């Protein structure tokens, strides 16, 4: 069993809280054969919502139903991605509403007032409410090689599993285009029309944004980009080893700041923890900051050492989505914003 697997339980809470920035994985590209072969048997452009349905997920497990499921429960970010493809999910779990009742960043364009929320934070899942909902399938992501279902609590996972089969889209050991492709395949199996003009155009925009970022990185190789996340007492620097977005950025040529080798060994390569006094340890020209509600956002950071960072003083701080909504529409701005930041960045490190 790998170190990444054995460490997953102690790391899950930290990932959910925003501490570990690296969320996801490495290596595979958009045209990977495995990604092409694992889709639904019923997939097709605008797949029929009647008749039998099956889908082989990224754990290698196949869910089979006698009809295309409509009573779907999904992790909030997954539901938001399906929404972008026209597949509506009524039940969700995971960050959905902020403390003031507004839509969480991970809810995307969904109307959260219309959703049944079984748990709004990590390790929170109302199993009784879930049972009453009568789910036909549960869909989420997985961030390890064991296929652990993201945001499904360890203490209640067995009870949850008895109520409906599950589907997992992996964001472990692969770059961003692959889980994007898998989510599109899943949406198609659930009835999405992948030839719809908005869907086709969204993918084209994503591909154009990727090329823009590649060109920007090639033109400005001296620009160092650091991925950070802020907590009250510490600052986290992400390693790119297990992050679908960062690993893709790196593949496109972005000069990413990496944690020390010692820190990587201590966290299986995921992140490095710094005190606020040492937040200037890694020089950077652009800082991309965790946008999740569980983290402190740049405008709210009061630490003097943060305000003195050259990138901060130069206004070269942008947001980053460590758990990106896996639709082409939502991932395109992540590439465009970083490309723009690199194109316009002053060398300050």
mmCIF file of C-alpha atoms in Angstrom:
data_model
loop_
_atom_site.group_PDB
_atom_site.id
_atom_site.type_symbol
_atom_site.label_atom_id
_atom_site.label_comp_id
_atom_site.label_asym_id
_atom_site.label_seq_id
_atom_site.Cartn_x
_atom_site.Cartn_y
_atom_site.Cartn_z
ATOM 1 C CA UNK A 1 0.000 0.000 0.000
ATOM 2 C CA UNK A 2 1.421 3.393 -0.981
ATOM 3 C CA UNK A 3 2.203 6.208 1.433
ATOM 4 C CA UNK A 4 -0.483 8.272 -0.295
ATOM 5 C CA UNK A 5 -3.043 5.640 0.602
ATOM 6 C CA UNK A 6 -2.001 5.049 4.196
ATOM 7 C CA UNK A 7 -1.975 8.770 4.922
ATOM 8 C CA UNK A 8 -5.358 9.528 3.395
ATOM 9 C CA UNK A 9 -7.480 9.436 6.548
ATOM 10 C CA UNK A 10 -5.371 11.915 8.508
ATOM 11 C CA UNK A 11 -5.156 14.104 5.433
ATOM 12 C CA UNK A 12 -8.846 14.118 4.419
ATOM 13 C CA UNK A 13 -9.920 16.605 7.070
ATOM 14 C CA UNK A 14 -7.006 18.893 6.293
ATOM 15 C CA UNK A 15 -7.802 18.798 2.593
ATOM 16 C CA UNK A 16 -11.420 19.662 3.246
ATOM 17 C CA UNK A 17 -10.474 22.487 5.592
ATOM 18 C CA UNK A 18 -8.268 24.043 2.949
ATOM 19 C CA UNK A 19 -4.945 23.279 4.564
ATOM 20 C CA UNK A 20 -3.519 21.000 1.939
ATOM 21 C CA UNK A 21 -3.560 22.785 -1.373
ATOM 22 C CA UNK A 22 -2.697 19.888 -3.578
ATOM 23 C CA UNK A 23 -5.990 18.233 -4.394
ATOM 24 C CA UNK A 24 -5.854 15.699 -7.113
ATOM 25 C CA UNK A 25 -3.161 14.251 -9.212
ATOM 26 C CA UNK A 26 -0.587 13.900 -11.934
ATOM 27 C CA UNK A 27 0.583 12.524 -15.247
ATOM 28 C CA UNK A 28 -2.310 11.454 -17.496
ATOM 29 C CA UNK A 29 -3.258 13.683 -20.410
ATOM 30 C CA UNK A 30 -6.567 14.477 -22.120
ATOM 31 C CA UNK A 31 -6.318 11.741 -24.730
ATOM 32 C CA UNK A 32 -5.406 8.953 -22.315
ATOM 33 C CA UNK A 33 -6.767 5.580 -23.404
ATOM 34 C CA UNK A 34 -8.007 4.698 -19.906
ATOM 35 C CA UNK A 35 -10.102 7.850 -19.831
ATOM 36 C CA UNK A 36 -11.683 6.936 -23.153
ATOM 37 C CA UNK A 37 -12.573 3.391 -22.199
ATOM 38 C CA UNK A 38 -14.356 3.799 -18.873
ATOM 39 C CA UNK A 39 -17.577 5.554 -19.822
ATOM 40 C CA UNK A 40 -21.203 4.579 -19.623
ATOM 41 C CA UNK A 41 -22.535 1.825 -21.826
ATOM 42 C CA UNK A 42 -25.554 4.047 -22.482
ATOM 43 C CA UNK A 43 -23.544 7.131 -23.372
ATOM 44 C CA UNK A 44 -24.375 8.996 -26.540
ATOM 45 C CA UNK A 45 -25.084 12.525 -27.667
ATOM 46 C CA UNK A 46 -28.088 13.427 -25.587
ATOM 47 C CA UNK A 47 -28.362 9.924 -24.127
ATOM 48 C CA UNK A 48 -31.903 8.660 -23.618
ATOM 49 C CA UNK A 49 -33.242 8.993 -20.094
ATOM 50 C CA UNK A 50 -35.244 5.784 -20.442
ATOM 51 C CA UNK A 51 -34.040 2.222 -20.557
ATOM 52 C CA UNK A 52 -31.127 0.608 -18.688
ATOM 53 C CA UNK A 53 -28.149 2.642 -17.487
ATOM 54 C CA UNK A 54 -24.640 1.678 -16.512
ATOM 55 C CA UNK A 55 -21.460 3.574 -15.814
ATOM 56 C CA UNK A 56 -17.963 2.300 -15.067
ATOM 57 C CA UNK A 57 -16.327 4.752 -12.706
ATOM 58 C CA UNK A 58 -12.700 5.521 -11.988
ATOM 59 C CA UNK A 59 -12.476 2.875 -9.267
ATOM 60 C CA UNK A 60 -13.223 0.315 -11.955
ATOM 61 C CA UNK A 61 -16.665 -0.297 -10.456
ATOM 62 C CA UNK A 62 -19.741 -0.450 -12.680
ATOM 63 C CA UNK A 63 -23.133 0.749 -11.510
ATOM 64 C CA UNK A 64 -26.096 -0.776 -13.353
ATOM 65 C CA UNK A 65 -29.708 0.396 -13.059
ATOM 66 C CA UNK A 66 -32.814 -0.479 -15.038
ATOM 67 C CA UNK A 67 -33.260 3.199 -15.947
ATOM 68 C CA UNK A 68 -31.215 6.398 -16.126
ATOM 69 C CA UNK A 69 -31.182 7.776 -12.560
ATOM 70 C CA UNK A 70 -32.953 11.039 -11.823
ATOM 71 C CA UNK A 71 -32.869 10.988 -8.009
ATOM 72 C CA UNK A 72 -29.174 11.800 -7.909
ATOM 73 C CA UNK A 73 -27.232 12.898 -4.846
ATOM 74 C CA UNK A 74 -23.812 14.377 -5.521
ATOM 75 C CA UNK A 75 -20.959 16.227 -3.912
ATOM 76 C CA UNK A 76 -21.697 19.908 -4.428
ATOM 77 C CA UNK A 77 -18.889 20.520 -6.917
ATOM 78 C CA UNK A 78 -19.911 17.487 -8.953
ATOM 79 C CA UNK A 79 -23.535 18.634 -8.983
ATOM 80 C CA UNK A 80 -22.354 22.056 -10.173
ATOM 81 C CA UNK A 81 -20.440 20.459 -13.042
ATOM 82 C CA UNK A 82 -23.433 18.339 -14.072
ATOM 83 C CA UNK A 83 -25.602 21.467 -13.904
ATOM 84 C CA UNK A 84 -23.355 23.100 -16.502
ATOM 85 C CA UNK A 85 -24.173 20.196 -18.824
ATOM 86 C CA UNK A 86 -27.911 20.454 -18.191
ATOM 87 C CA UNK A 87 -28.168 17.572 -15.720
ATOM 88 C CA UNK A 88 -29.936 18.800 -12.591
ATOM 89 C CA UNK A 89 -29.142 17.294 -9.197
ATOM 90 C CA UNK A 90 -31.601 17.894 -6.364
ATOM 91 C CA UNK A 91 -29.621 16.466 -3.440
ATOM 92 C CA UNK A 92 -26.087 17.496 -2.499
ATOM 93 C CA UNK A 93 -23.481 17.183 0.220
ATOM 94 C CA UNK A 94 -20.420 19.323 0.775
ATOM 95 C CA UNK A 95 -19.915 23.108 0.868
ATOM 96 C CA UNK A 96 -23.142 24.486 -0.606
ATOM 97 C CA UNK A 97 -24.111 27.578 1.377
ATOM 98 C CA UNK A 98 -21.923 30.078 3.195
ATOM 99 C CA UNK A 99 -22.745 31.240 6.707
ATOM 100 C CA UNK A 100 -24.814 34.104 5.293
ATOM 101 C CA UNK A 101 -26.885 31.697 3.205
ATOM 102 C CA UNK A 102 -25.330 32.567 -0.140
ATOM 103 C CA UNK A 103 -24.041 30.028 -2.637
ATOM 104 C CA UNK A 104 -20.631 28.610 -1.810
ATOM 105 C CA UNK A 105 -18.002 28.981 -4.524
ATOM 106 C CA UNK A 106 -18.195 25.223 -5.082
ATOM 107 C CA UNK A 107 -21.911 25.453 -5.908
ATOM 108 C CA UNK A 108 -21.196 27.159 -9.217
ATOM 109 C CA UNK A 109 -24.325 28.407 -10.972
ATOM 110 C CA UNK A 110 -26.808 26.226 -9.079
ATOM 111 C CA UNK A 111 -29.726 27.781 -7.247
ATOM 112 C CA UNK A 112 -28.844 26.559 -3.766
ATOM 113 C CA UNK A 113 -32.275 27.516 -2.421
ATOM 114 C CA UNK A 114 -33.742 24.631 -4.413
ATOM 115 C CA UNK A 115 -31.283 21.977 -3.211
ATOM 116 C CA UNK A 116 -31.699 19.392 -0.481
ATOM 117 C CA UNK A 117 -28.441 19.587 1.477
ATOM 118 C CA UNK A 118 -27.498 16.484 3.458
ATOM 119 C CA UNK A 119 -24.370 18.053 4.929
ATOM 120 C CA UNK A 120 -22.788 21.455 4.375
ATOM 121 C CA UNK A 121 -19.370 20.761 5.854
ATOM 122 C CA UNK A 122 -16.788 18.018 6.172
ATOM 123 C CA UNK A 123 -17.848 14.939 8.167
ATOM 124 C CA UNK A 124 -21.455 16.128 8.145
ATOM 125 C CA UNK A 125 -23.995 13.899 6.385
ATOM 126 C CA UNK A 126 -27.581 13.356 7.507
ATOM 127 C CA UNK A 127 -28.073 9.669 6.735
ATOM 128 C CA UNK A 128 -31.709 9.624 7.860
ATOM 129 C CA UNK A 129 -32.598 12.512 5.556
ATOM 130 C CA UNK A 130 -30.668 10.793 2.770
ATOM 131 C CA UNK A 131 -32.689 7.604 3.250
ATOM 132 C CA UNK A 132 -35.987 9.502 3.088
ATOM 133 C CA UNK A 133 -34.818 11.122 -0.162
ATOM 134 C CA UNK A 134 -34.634 7.625 -1.738
ATOM 135 C CA UNK A 135 -31.476 8.215 -3.791
ATOM 136 C CA UNK A 136 -30.808 6.142 -6.878
ATOM 137 C CA UNK A 137 -27.094 6.936 -7.096
ATOM 138 C CA UNK A 138 -24.472 8.940 -5.193
ATOM 139 C CA UNK A 139 -21.765 10.702 -7.204
ATOM 140 C CA UNK A 140 -18.576 12.276 -5.888
ATOM 141 C CA UNK A 141 -14.849 12.510 -6.535
ATOM 142 C CA UNK A 142 -11.941 10.594 -5.058
ATOM 143 C CA UNK A 143 -8.564 12.010 -4.092
ATOM 144 C CA UNK A 144 -6.597 8.837 -3.432
ATOM 145 C CA UNK A 145 -5.680 5.548 -5.056
ATOM 146 C CA UNK A 146 -8.013 3.643 -2.731
ATOM 147 C CA UNK A 147 -11.116 5.263 -4.202
ATOM 148 C CA UNK A 148 -12.186 6.909 -0.938
ATOM 149 C CA UNK A 149 -15.414 8.815 -1.594
ATOM 150 C CA UNK A 150 -14.830 12.524 -1.082
ATOM 151 C CA UNK A 151 -16.910 14.097 1.709
ATOM 152 C CA UNK A 152 -18.603 10.820 2.583
ATOM 153 C CA UNK A 153 -17.860 10.465 6.328
ATOM 154 C CA UNK A 154 -15.855 7.438 7.381
ATOM 155 C CA UNK A 155 -18.162 6.799 10.343
ATOM 156 C CA UNK A 156 -21.305 6.528 8.210
ATOM 157 C CA UNK A 157 -19.976 5.392 4.841
ATOM 158 C CA UNK A 158 -21.280 1.827 5.249
ATOM 159 C CA UNK A 159 -24.822 2.978 6.043
ATOM 160 C CA UNK A 160 -24.705 5.398 3.125
ATOM 161 C CA UNK A 161 -23.471 2.662 0.794
ATOM 162 C CA UNK A 162 -26.446 0.465 1.665
ATOM 163 C CA UNK A 163 -28.921 3.081 0.458
ATOM 164 C CA UNK A 164 -27.642 3.629 -3.101
ATOM 165 C CA UNK A 165 -24.719 2.654 -5.338
ATOM 166 C CA UNK A 166 -21.919 5.179 -5.793
ATOM 167 C CA UNK A 167 -19.932 6.582 -8.695
ATOM 168 C CA UNK A 168 -16.524 8.202 -8.231
ATOM 169 C CA UNK A 169 -14.639 10.440 -10.641
ATOM 170 C CA UNK A 170 -10.950 10.375 -9.786
ATOM 171 C CA UNK A 171 -8.856 13.486 -9.387
ATOM 172 C CA UNK A 172 -5.851 11.487 -8.253
ATOM 173 C CA UNK A 173 -2.793 10.829 -10.418
ATOM 174 C CA UNK A 174 -4.011 12.733 -13.469
ATOM 175 C CA UNK A 175 -3.997 16.213 -14.968
ATOM 176 C CA UNK A 176 -7.101 18.383 -15.274
ATOM 177 C CA UNK A 177 -8.201 17.400 -18.821
ATOM 178 C CA UNK A 178 -8.753 13.777 -17.852
ATOM 179 C CA UNK A 179 -11.292 14.290 -15.025
ATOM 180 C CA UNK A 180 -12.936 16.937 -17.201
ATOM 181 C CA UNK A 181 -13.372 14.302 -19.891
ATOM 182 C CA UNK A 182 -14.684 11.750 -17.411
ATOM 183 C CA UNK A 183 -17.216 14.202 -15.974
ATOM 184 C CA UNK A 184 -18.406 14.991 -19.494
ATOM 185 C CA UNK A 185 -18.823 11.263 -20.178
ATOM 186 C CA UNK A 186 -20.802 10.875 -16.970
ATOM 187 C CA UNK A 187 -23.029 13.835 -17.833
ATOM 188 C CA UNK A 188 -23.614 12.408 -21.298
ATOM 189 C CA UNK A 189 -24.671 9.081 -19.823
ATOM 190 C CA UNK A 190 -27.192 10.938 -17.675
ATOM 191 C CA UNK A 191 -28.788 12.590 -20.686
ATOM 192 C CA UNK A 192 -26.630 15.643 -21.413
ATOM 193 C CA UNK A 193 -26.386 16.724 -25.040
ATOM 194 C CA UNK A 194 -22.657 17.017 -25.628
ATOM 195 C CA UNK A 195 -23.264 18.426 -29.106
ATOM 196 C CA UNK A 196 -25.236 21.372 -27.758
ATOM 197 C CA UNK A 197 -23.681 24.647 -28.981
ATOM 198 C CA UNK A 198 -22.896 25.934 -25.477
ATOM 199 C CA UNK A 199 -21.150 22.686 -24.547
ATOM 200 C CA UNK A 200 -19.111 22.554 -27.749
ATOM 201 C CA UNK A 201 -18.163 26.219 -27.398
ATOM 202 C CA UNK A 202 -17.158 25.770 -23.740
ATOM 203 C CA UNK A 203 -14.687 23.039 -24.665
ATOM 204 C CA UNK A 204 -13.230 25.188 -27.438
ATOM 205 C CA UNK A 205 -12.756 28.049 -24.984
ATOM 206 C CA UNK A 206 -10.999 25.704 -22.566
ATOM 207 C CA UNK A 207 -8.624 24.489 -25.256
ATOM 208 C CA UNK A 208 -7.902 28.078 -26.315
ATOM 209 C CA UNK A 209 -7.243 29.065 -22.697
ATOM 210 C CA UNK A 210 -4.834 26.143 -22.295
ATOM 211 C CA UNK A 211 -2.920 27.271 -25.375
ATOM 212 C CA UNK A 212 -2.862 30.834 -24.080
ATOM 213 C CA UNK A 213 -1.393 29.666 -20.772
ATOM 214 C CA UNK A 214 1.182 27.539 -22.574
ATOM 215 C CA UNK A 215 2.305 30.542 -24.614
ATOM 216 C CA UNK A 216 2.370 32.834 -21.591
ATOM 217 C CA UNK A 217 4.493 30.385 -19.608
ATOM 218 C CA UNK A 218 6.878 29.952 -22.523
ATOM 219 C CA UNK A 219 7.219 33.702 -22.997
ATOM 220 C CA UNK A 220 7.702 34.399 -19.261
ATOM 221 C CA UNK A 221 9.624 31.416 -17.815
ATOM 222 C CA UNK A 222 11.157 33.664 -15.167
ATOM 223 C CA UNK A 223 7.797 34.277 -13.476
ATOM 224 C CA UNK A 224 7.477 32.106 -10.374
ATOM 225 C CA UNK A 225 3.959 31.093 -9.335
ATOM 226 C CA UNK A 226 3.193 29.976 -5.768
ATOM 227 C CA UNK A 227 -0.054 28.259 -4.770
ATOM 228 C CA UNK A 228 -1.034 29.196 -1.239
ATOM 229 C CA UNK A 229 -3.780 28.782 1.323
ATOM 230 C CA UNK A 230 -4.323 30.832 4.460
ATOM 231 C CA UNK A 231 -5.397 29.618 7.883
ATOM 232 C CA UNK A 232 -5.461 31.612 11.142
ATOM 233 C CA UNK A 233 -2.130 30.296 12.436
ATOM 234 C CA UNK A 234 -0.319 28.980 9.357
ATOM 235 C CA UNK A 235 0.191 29.384 5.633
ATOM 236 C CA UNK A 236 0.265 26.380 3.309
ATOM 237 C CA UNK A 237 2.312 26.096 0.137
ATOM 238 C CA UNK A 238 1.080 23.507 -2.321
ATOM 239 C CA UNK A 239 3.160 20.892 -4.042
ATOM 240 C CA UNK A 240 2.061 20.107 -7.571
ATOM 241 C CA UNK A 241 2.382 16.326 -7.271
ATOM 242 C CA UNK A 242 -1.245 15.561 -6.450
ATOM 243 C CA UNK A 243 -3.220 18.490 -7.796
ATOM 244 C CA UNK A 244 -5.169 18.257 -11.043
ATOM 245 C CA UNK A 245 -4.853 21.961 -11.783
ATOM 246 C CA UNK A 246 -1.267 22.545 -10.647
ATOM 247 C CA UNK A 247 0.048 19.462 -12.359
ATOM 248 C CA UNK A 248 -1.627 20.620 -15.560
ATOM 249 C CA UNK A 249 -0.212 24.120 -15.133
ATOM 250 C CA UNK A 250 3.222 22.577 -14.723
ATOM 251 C CA UNK A 251 2.736 20.462 -17.856
ATOM 252 C CA UNK A 252 1.863 23.650 -19.733
ATOM 253 C CA UNK A 253 5.188 25.133 -18.640
ATOM 254 C CA UNK A 254 4.245 27.281 -15.637
ATOM 255 C CA UNK A 255 7.186 27.835 -13.275
ATOM 256 C CA UNK A 256 5.619 26.605 -10.037
ATOM 257 C CA UNK A 257 7.183 27.064 -6.622
ATOM 258 C CA UNK A 258 7.501 23.714 -4.850
ATOM 259 C CA UNK A 259 7.737 22.852 -1.133
ATOM 260 C CA UNK A 260 11.072 21.651 0.185
ATOM 261 C CA UNK A 261 11.941 17.993 -0.235
ATOM 262 C CA UNK A 262 11.739 17.563 3.539
ATOM 263 C CA UNK A 263 8.223 18.982 3.596
ATOM 264 C CA UNK A 264 7.182 16.767 0.711
ATOM 265 C CA UNK A 265 8.344 13.671 2.564
ATOM 266 C CA UNK A 266 6.375 14.690 5.645
ATOM 267 C CA UNK A 267 3.126 15.176 3.699
ATOM 268 C CA UNK A 268 3.518 12.648 0.873
ATOM 269 C CA UNK A 269 4.287 15.536 -1.445
ATOM 270 C CA UNK A 270 1.087 17.491 -0.861
ATOM 271 C CA UNK A 271 2.129 20.696 0.893
ATOM 272 C CA UNK A 272 4.442 22.601 3.214
ATOM 273 C CA UNK A 273 3.278 24.319 6.384
ATOM 274 C CA UNK A 274 4.788 27.710 7.200
ATOM 275 C CA UNK A 275 4.311 30.006 10.144
ATOM 276 C CA UNK A 276 3.215 33.498 9.196
ATOM 277 C CA UNK A 277 6.648 34.724 10.289
ATOM 278 C CA UNK A 278 8.181 32.536 7.572
ATOM 279 C CA UNK A 279 5.626 33.190 4.837
ATOM 280 C CA UNK A 280 8.398 34.777 2.737
ATOM 281 C CA UNK A 281 10.410 31.544 2.611
ATOM 282 C CA UNK A 282 9.671 30.905 -1.078
ATOM 283 C CA UNK A 283 10.131 33.898 -3.413
ATOM 284 C CA UNK A 284 7.282 34.283 -5.901
ATOM 285 C CA UNK A 285 6.099 36.730 -8.538
ATOM 286 C CA UNK A 286 2.473 35.579 -8.657
ATOM 287 C CA UNK A 287 0.504 33.980 -5.822
ATOM 288 C CA UNK A 288 -2.631 31.952 -6.552
ATOM 289 C CA UNK A 289 -4.751 31.621 -3.425
ATOM 290 C CA UNK A 290 -7.237 28.941 -2.358
ATOM 291 C CA UNK A 291 -10.742 30.325 -2.988
ATOM 292 C CA UNK A 292 -12.675 27.919 -0.757
ATOM 293 C CA UNK A 293 -14.845 29.378 1.989
ATOM 294 C CA UNK A 294 -12.980 27.340 4.599
ATOM 295 C CA UNK A 295 -9.840 29.414 4.001
ATOM 296 C CA UNK A 296 -8.952 33.029 4.719
ATOM 297 C CA UNK A 297 -9.188 35.090 1.557
ATOM 298 C CA UNK A 298 -6.364 37.508 0.611
ATOM 299 C CA UNK A 299 -8.387 40.656 1.354
ATOM 300 C CA UNK A 300 -8.923 39.411 4.913
ATOM 301 C CA UNK A 301 -5.315 38.485 5.723
ATOM 302 C CA UNK A 302 -4.015 40.905 8.347
ATOM 303 C CA UNK A 303 -0.535 39.468 8.897
ATOM 304 C CA UNK A 304 2.130 42.112 8.321
ATOM 305 C CA UNK A 305 4.495 39.544 6.811
ATOM 306 C CA UNK A 306 1.908 38.769 4.142
ATOM 307 C CA UNK A 307 1.415 42.409 3.244
ATOM 308 C CA UNK A 308 5.178 42.805 2.792
ATOM 309 C CA UNK A 309 5.463 40.031 0.210
ATOM 310 C CA UNK A 310 6.620 41.501 -3.134
ATOM 311 C CA UNK A 311 3.826 39.769 -5.065
ATOM 312 C CA UNK A 312 1.222 41.127 -2.646
ATOM 313 C CA UNK A 313 2.634 44.644 -2.787
ATOM 314 C CA UNK A 314 2.628 44.447 -6.598
ATOM 315 C CA UNK A 315 -1.011 43.337 -6.661
ATOM 316 C CA UNK A 316 -0.074 40.024 -8.244
ATOM 317 C CA UNK A 317 -2.383 37.758 -6.235
ATOM 318 C CA UNK A 318 -5.258 35.892 -7.909
ATOM 319 C CA UNK A 319 -7.661 33.178 -6.831
ATOM 320 C CA UNK A 320 -7.270 29.457 -7.381
ATOM 321 C CA UNK A 321 -9.794 26.617 -7.122
ATOM 322 C CA UNK A 322 -8.067 23.586 -5.532
ATOM 323 C CA UNK A 323 -11.318 21.672 -6.060
ATOM 324 C CA UNK A 324 -12.288 22.928 -9.516
ATOM 325 C CA UNK A 325 -15.830 22.433 -10.768
ATOM 326 C CA UNK A 326 -15.169 19.845 -13.453
ATOM 327 C CA UNK A 327 -16.866 21.440 -16.432
ATOM 328 C CA UNK A 328 -15.067 23.111 -19.311
ATOM 329 C CA UNK A 329 -17.057 26.274 -18.653
ATOM 330 C CA UNK A 330 -15.846 26.594 -15.057
ATOM 331 C CA UNK A 331 -12.239 25.537 -15.656
ATOM 332 C CA UNK A 332 -11.579 27.924 -18.537
ATOM 333 C CA UNK A 333 -11.305 31.033 -16.292
ATOM 334 C CA UNK A 334 -8.722 29.248 -14.139
ATOM 335 C CA UNK A 335 -6.432 29.014 -17.161
ATOM 336 C CA UNK A 336 -7.229 32.450 -18.570
ATOM 337 C CA UNK A 337 -6.746 34.224 -15.245
ATOM 338 C CA UNK A 338 -3.373 32.612 -14.645
ATOM 339 C CA UNK A 339 -2.269 33.317 -18.212
ATOM 340 C CA UNK A 340 -3.218 36.970 -17.810
ATOM 341 C CA UNK A 341 -1.399 37.189 -14.486
ATOM 342 C CA UNK A 342 1.789 35.751 -15.989
ATOM 343 C CA UNK A 343 1.542 37.922 -19.098
ATOM 344 C CA UNK A 344 1.268 41.115 -17.047
ATOM 345 C CA UNK A 345 3.417 40.189 -14.047
ATOM 346 C CA UNK A 346 6.362 42.271 -12.930
ATOM 347 C CA UNK A 347 9.416 40.273 -11.906
ATOM 348 C CA UNK A 348 9.505 40.923 -8.150
ATOM 349 C CA UNK A 349 11.113 37.790 -6.702
#
